[in-house]
mmCIF file of C-alpha atoms and ligand atoms in Angstrom:
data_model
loop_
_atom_site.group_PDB
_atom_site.id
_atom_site.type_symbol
_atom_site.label_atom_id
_atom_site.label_comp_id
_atom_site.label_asym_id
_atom_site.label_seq_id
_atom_site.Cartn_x
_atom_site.Cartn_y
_atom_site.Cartn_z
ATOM 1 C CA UNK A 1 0.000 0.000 0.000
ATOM 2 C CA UNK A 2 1.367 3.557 -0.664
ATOM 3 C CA UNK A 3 2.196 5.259 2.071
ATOM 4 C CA UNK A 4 -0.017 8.012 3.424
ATOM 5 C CA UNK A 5 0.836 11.571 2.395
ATOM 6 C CA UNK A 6 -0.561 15.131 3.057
ATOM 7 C CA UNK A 7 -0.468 18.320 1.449
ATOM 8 C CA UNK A 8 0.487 21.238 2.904
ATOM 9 C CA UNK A 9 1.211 24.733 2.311
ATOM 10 C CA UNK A 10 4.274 26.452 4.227
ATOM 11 C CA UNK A 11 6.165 29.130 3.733
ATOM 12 C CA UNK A 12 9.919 28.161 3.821
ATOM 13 C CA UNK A 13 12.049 30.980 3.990
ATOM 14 C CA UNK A 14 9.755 33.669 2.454
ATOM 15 C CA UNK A 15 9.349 31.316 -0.429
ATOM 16 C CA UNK A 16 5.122 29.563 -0.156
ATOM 17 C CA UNK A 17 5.294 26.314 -1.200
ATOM 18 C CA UNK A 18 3.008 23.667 -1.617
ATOM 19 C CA UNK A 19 4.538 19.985 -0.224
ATOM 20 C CA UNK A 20 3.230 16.367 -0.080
ATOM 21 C CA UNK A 21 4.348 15.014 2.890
ATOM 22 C CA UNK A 22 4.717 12.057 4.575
ATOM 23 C CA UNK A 23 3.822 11.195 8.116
ATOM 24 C CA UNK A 24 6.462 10.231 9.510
ATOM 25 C CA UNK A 25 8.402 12.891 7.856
ATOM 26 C CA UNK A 26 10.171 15.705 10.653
ATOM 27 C CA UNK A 27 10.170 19.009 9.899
ATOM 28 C CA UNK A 28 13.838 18.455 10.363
ATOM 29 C CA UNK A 29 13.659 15.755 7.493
ATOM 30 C CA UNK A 30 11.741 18.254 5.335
ATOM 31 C CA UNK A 31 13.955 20.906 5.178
ATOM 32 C CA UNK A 32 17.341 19.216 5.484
ATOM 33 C CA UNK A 33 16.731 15.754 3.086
ATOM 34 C CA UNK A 34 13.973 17.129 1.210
ATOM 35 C CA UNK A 35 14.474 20.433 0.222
ATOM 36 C CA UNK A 36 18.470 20.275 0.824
ATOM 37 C CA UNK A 37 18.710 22.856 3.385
ATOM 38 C CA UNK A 38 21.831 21.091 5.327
ATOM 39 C CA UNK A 39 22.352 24.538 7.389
ATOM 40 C CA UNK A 40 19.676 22.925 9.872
ATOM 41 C CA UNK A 41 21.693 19.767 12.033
ATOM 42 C CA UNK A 42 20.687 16.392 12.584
ATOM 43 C CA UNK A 43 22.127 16.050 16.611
ATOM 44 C CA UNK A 44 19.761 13.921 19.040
ATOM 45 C CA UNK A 45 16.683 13.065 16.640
ATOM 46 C CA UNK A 46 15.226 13.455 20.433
ATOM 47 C CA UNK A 47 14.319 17.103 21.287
ATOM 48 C CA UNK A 48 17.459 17.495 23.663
ATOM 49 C CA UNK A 49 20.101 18.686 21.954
ATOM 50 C CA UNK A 50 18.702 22.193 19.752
ATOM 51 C CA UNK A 51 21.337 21.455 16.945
ATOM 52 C CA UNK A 52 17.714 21.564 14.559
ATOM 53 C CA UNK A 53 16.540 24.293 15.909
ATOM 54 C CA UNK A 54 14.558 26.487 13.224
ATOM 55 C CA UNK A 55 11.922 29.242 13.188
ATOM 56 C CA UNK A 56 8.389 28.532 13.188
ATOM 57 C CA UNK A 57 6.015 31.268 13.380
ATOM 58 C CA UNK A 58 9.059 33.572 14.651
ATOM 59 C CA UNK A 59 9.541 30.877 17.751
ATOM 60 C CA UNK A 60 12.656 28.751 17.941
ATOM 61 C CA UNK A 61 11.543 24.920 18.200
ATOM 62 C CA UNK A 62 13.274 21.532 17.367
ATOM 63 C CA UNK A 63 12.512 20.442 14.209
ATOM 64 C CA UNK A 64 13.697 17.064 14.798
ATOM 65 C CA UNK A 65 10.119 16.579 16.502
ATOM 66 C CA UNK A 66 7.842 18.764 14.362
ATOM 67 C CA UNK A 67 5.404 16.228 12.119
ATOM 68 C CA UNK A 68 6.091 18.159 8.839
ATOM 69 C CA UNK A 69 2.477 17.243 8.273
ATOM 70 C CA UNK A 70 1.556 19.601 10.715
ATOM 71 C CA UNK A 71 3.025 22.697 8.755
ATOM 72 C CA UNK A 72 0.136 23.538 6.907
ATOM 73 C CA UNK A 73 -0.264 27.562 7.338
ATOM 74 C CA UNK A 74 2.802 28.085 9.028
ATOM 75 C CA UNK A 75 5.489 29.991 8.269
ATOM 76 C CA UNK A 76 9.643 28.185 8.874
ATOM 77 C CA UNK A 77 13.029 30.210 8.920
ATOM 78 C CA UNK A 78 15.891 28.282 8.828
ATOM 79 C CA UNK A 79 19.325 29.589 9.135
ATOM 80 C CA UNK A 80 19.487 29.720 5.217
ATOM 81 C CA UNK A 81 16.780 31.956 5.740
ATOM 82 C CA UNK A 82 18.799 34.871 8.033
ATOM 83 C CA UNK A 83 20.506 35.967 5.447
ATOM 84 C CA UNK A 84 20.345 39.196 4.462
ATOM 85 C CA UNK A 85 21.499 40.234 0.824
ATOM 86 C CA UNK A 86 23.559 37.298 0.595
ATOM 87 C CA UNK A 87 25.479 38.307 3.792
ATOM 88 C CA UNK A 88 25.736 37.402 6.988
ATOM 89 C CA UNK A 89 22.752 39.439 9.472
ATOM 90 C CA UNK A 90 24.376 40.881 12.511
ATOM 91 C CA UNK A 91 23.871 37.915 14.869
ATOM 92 C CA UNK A 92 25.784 35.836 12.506
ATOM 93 C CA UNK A 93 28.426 38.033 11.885
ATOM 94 C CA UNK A 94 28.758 38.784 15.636
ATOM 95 C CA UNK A 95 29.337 35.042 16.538
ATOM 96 C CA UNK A 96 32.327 35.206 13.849
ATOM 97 C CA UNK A 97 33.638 38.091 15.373
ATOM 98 C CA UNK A 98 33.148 37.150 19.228
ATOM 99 C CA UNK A 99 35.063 33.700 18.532
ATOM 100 C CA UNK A 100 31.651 31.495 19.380
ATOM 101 C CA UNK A 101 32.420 29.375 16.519
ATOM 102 C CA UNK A 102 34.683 26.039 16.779
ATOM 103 C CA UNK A 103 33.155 23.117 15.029
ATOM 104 C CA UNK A 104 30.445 25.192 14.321
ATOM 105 C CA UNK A 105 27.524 22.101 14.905
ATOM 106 C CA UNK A 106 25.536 24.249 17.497
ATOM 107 C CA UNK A 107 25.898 27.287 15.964
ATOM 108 C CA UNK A 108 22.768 27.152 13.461
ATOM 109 C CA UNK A 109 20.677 26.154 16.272
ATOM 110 C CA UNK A 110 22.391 28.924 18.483
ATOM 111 C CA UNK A 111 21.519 31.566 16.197
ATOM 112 C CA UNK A 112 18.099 30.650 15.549
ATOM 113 C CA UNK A 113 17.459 30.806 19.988
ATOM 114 C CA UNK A 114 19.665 33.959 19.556
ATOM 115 C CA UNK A 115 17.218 35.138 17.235
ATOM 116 C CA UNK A 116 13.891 34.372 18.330
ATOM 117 C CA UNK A 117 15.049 36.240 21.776
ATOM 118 C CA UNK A 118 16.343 39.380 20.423
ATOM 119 C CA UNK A 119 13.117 39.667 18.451
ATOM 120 C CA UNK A 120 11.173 39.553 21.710
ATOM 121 C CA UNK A 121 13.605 41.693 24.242
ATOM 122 C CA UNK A 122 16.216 43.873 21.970
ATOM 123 C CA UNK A 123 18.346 44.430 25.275
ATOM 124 C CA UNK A 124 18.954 41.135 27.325
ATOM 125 C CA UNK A 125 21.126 40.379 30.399
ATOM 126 C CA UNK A 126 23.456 37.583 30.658
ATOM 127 C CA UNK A 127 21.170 35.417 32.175
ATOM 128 C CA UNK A 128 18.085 35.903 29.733
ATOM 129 C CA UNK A 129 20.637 34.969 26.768
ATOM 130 C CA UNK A 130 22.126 32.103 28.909
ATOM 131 C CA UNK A 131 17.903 31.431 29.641
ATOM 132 C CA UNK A 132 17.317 31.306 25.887
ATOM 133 C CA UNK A 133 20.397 29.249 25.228
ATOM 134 C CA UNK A 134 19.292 26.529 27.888
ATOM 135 C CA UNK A 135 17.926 24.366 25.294
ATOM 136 C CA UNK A 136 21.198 24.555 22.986
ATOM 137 C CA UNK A 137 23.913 22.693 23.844
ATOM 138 C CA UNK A 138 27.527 22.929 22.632
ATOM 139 C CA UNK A 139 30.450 20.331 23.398
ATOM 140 C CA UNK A 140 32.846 23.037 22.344
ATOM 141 C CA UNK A 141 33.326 26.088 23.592
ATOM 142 C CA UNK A 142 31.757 27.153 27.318
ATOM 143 C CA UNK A 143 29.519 29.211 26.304
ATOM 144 C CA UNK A 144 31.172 32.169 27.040
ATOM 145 C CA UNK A 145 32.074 33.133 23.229
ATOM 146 C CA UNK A 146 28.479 32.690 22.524
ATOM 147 C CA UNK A 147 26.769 34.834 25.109
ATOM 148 C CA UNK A 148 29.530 36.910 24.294
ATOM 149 C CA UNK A 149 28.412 37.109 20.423
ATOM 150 C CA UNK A 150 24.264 37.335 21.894
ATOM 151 C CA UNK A 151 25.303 40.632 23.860
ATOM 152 C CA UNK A 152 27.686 41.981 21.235
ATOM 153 C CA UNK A 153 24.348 41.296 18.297
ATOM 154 C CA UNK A 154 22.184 43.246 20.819
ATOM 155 C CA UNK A 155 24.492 46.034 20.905
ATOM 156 C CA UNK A 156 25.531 46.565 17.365
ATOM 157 C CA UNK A 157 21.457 46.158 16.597
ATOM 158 C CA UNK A 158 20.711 49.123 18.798
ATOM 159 C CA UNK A 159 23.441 51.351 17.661
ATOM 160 C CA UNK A 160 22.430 50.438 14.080
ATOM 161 C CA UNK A 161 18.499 51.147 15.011
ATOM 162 C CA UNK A 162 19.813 54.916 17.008
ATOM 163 C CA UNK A 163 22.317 55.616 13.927
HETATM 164 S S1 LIG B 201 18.455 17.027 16.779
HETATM 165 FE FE1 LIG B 201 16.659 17.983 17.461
HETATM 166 S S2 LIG B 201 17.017 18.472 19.520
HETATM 167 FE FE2 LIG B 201 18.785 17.364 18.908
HETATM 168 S S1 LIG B 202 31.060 24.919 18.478
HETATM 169 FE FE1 LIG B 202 31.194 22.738 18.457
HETATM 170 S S2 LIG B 202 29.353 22.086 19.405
HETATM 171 FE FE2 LIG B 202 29.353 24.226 19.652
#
């Protein structure tokens, strides 16, 4: 028998689109296997690690448990999707220049936490970016680059929005 599939409509980094999907397909499996967006990382498959972390309706979520067959209306950014003329947005660039980077596996999943929280409080203390961070975790670095690179996107954001 031919196995079950859905249609759904979802807007994947500004671009609608209109996907059959299967049921036991991820959101995670969607973007990265289907549609070849590799930026997004396969870590856990089980919700603990945030290394698949993407935008849905502007909130940070793992897609590795997201039914893509529950998409339908919704509206994904994955990192792919930060970019801004081709270039990297401030966040990103500000985890190059902080040093937050080593392997780099987290770091897709760091900047989509990173950015669902500066879209919600522009100006956050150490412990609301290490708050919205909780859910990401990194084998390499301590952490400290990547607050670091959180604080330093905050502040180059404001001086850009008062310049
Ligand atoms: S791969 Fe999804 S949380 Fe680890
Ligand atoms: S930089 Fe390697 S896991 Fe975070």
């Amino acid at each position: 028998m031919a196995e079950e599939e859905f249609s759904v409509n979802v807007t994947i980094n500004g671009t609608p689109m209109s996907l059959q999907v299967r049921r036991k397909w991820t959101l995670l499996y969607l973007v990265r296997e289907v549609l070849g967006l590799t930026g997004t990382k396969y870590g856990c498959g089980t919700n603990d690690c945030g290394a698949c972390k993407v935008l849905v309706d502007g909130k940070a979520v793992n897609s590795c448990v997201i039914p893509a067959k529950n998409l339908d209306g919704k509206c994904v950014v994955t990192i792919e999707g930060l970019q801004e003329n081709g270039q990297l947005n401030i966040l990103q660039q500000a985890f190059v220049d902080a040093g937050a980077i080593q392997c780099g596996f987290c770091t897709p999943g760091m900047i989509i936490s990173a950015t669902a929280l500066l879209r919600e409080n522009p100006d956050p203390s150490e412990e609301e970016i290490r708050k919205a961070l909780d859910g990401n975790l990194c084998r390499c670095t301590g952490y400290v680059n990547i607050v670091k690179a959180v604080a330093l996107a905050a502040e180059r954001m404001k001086e850009q929005n008062h310049g």
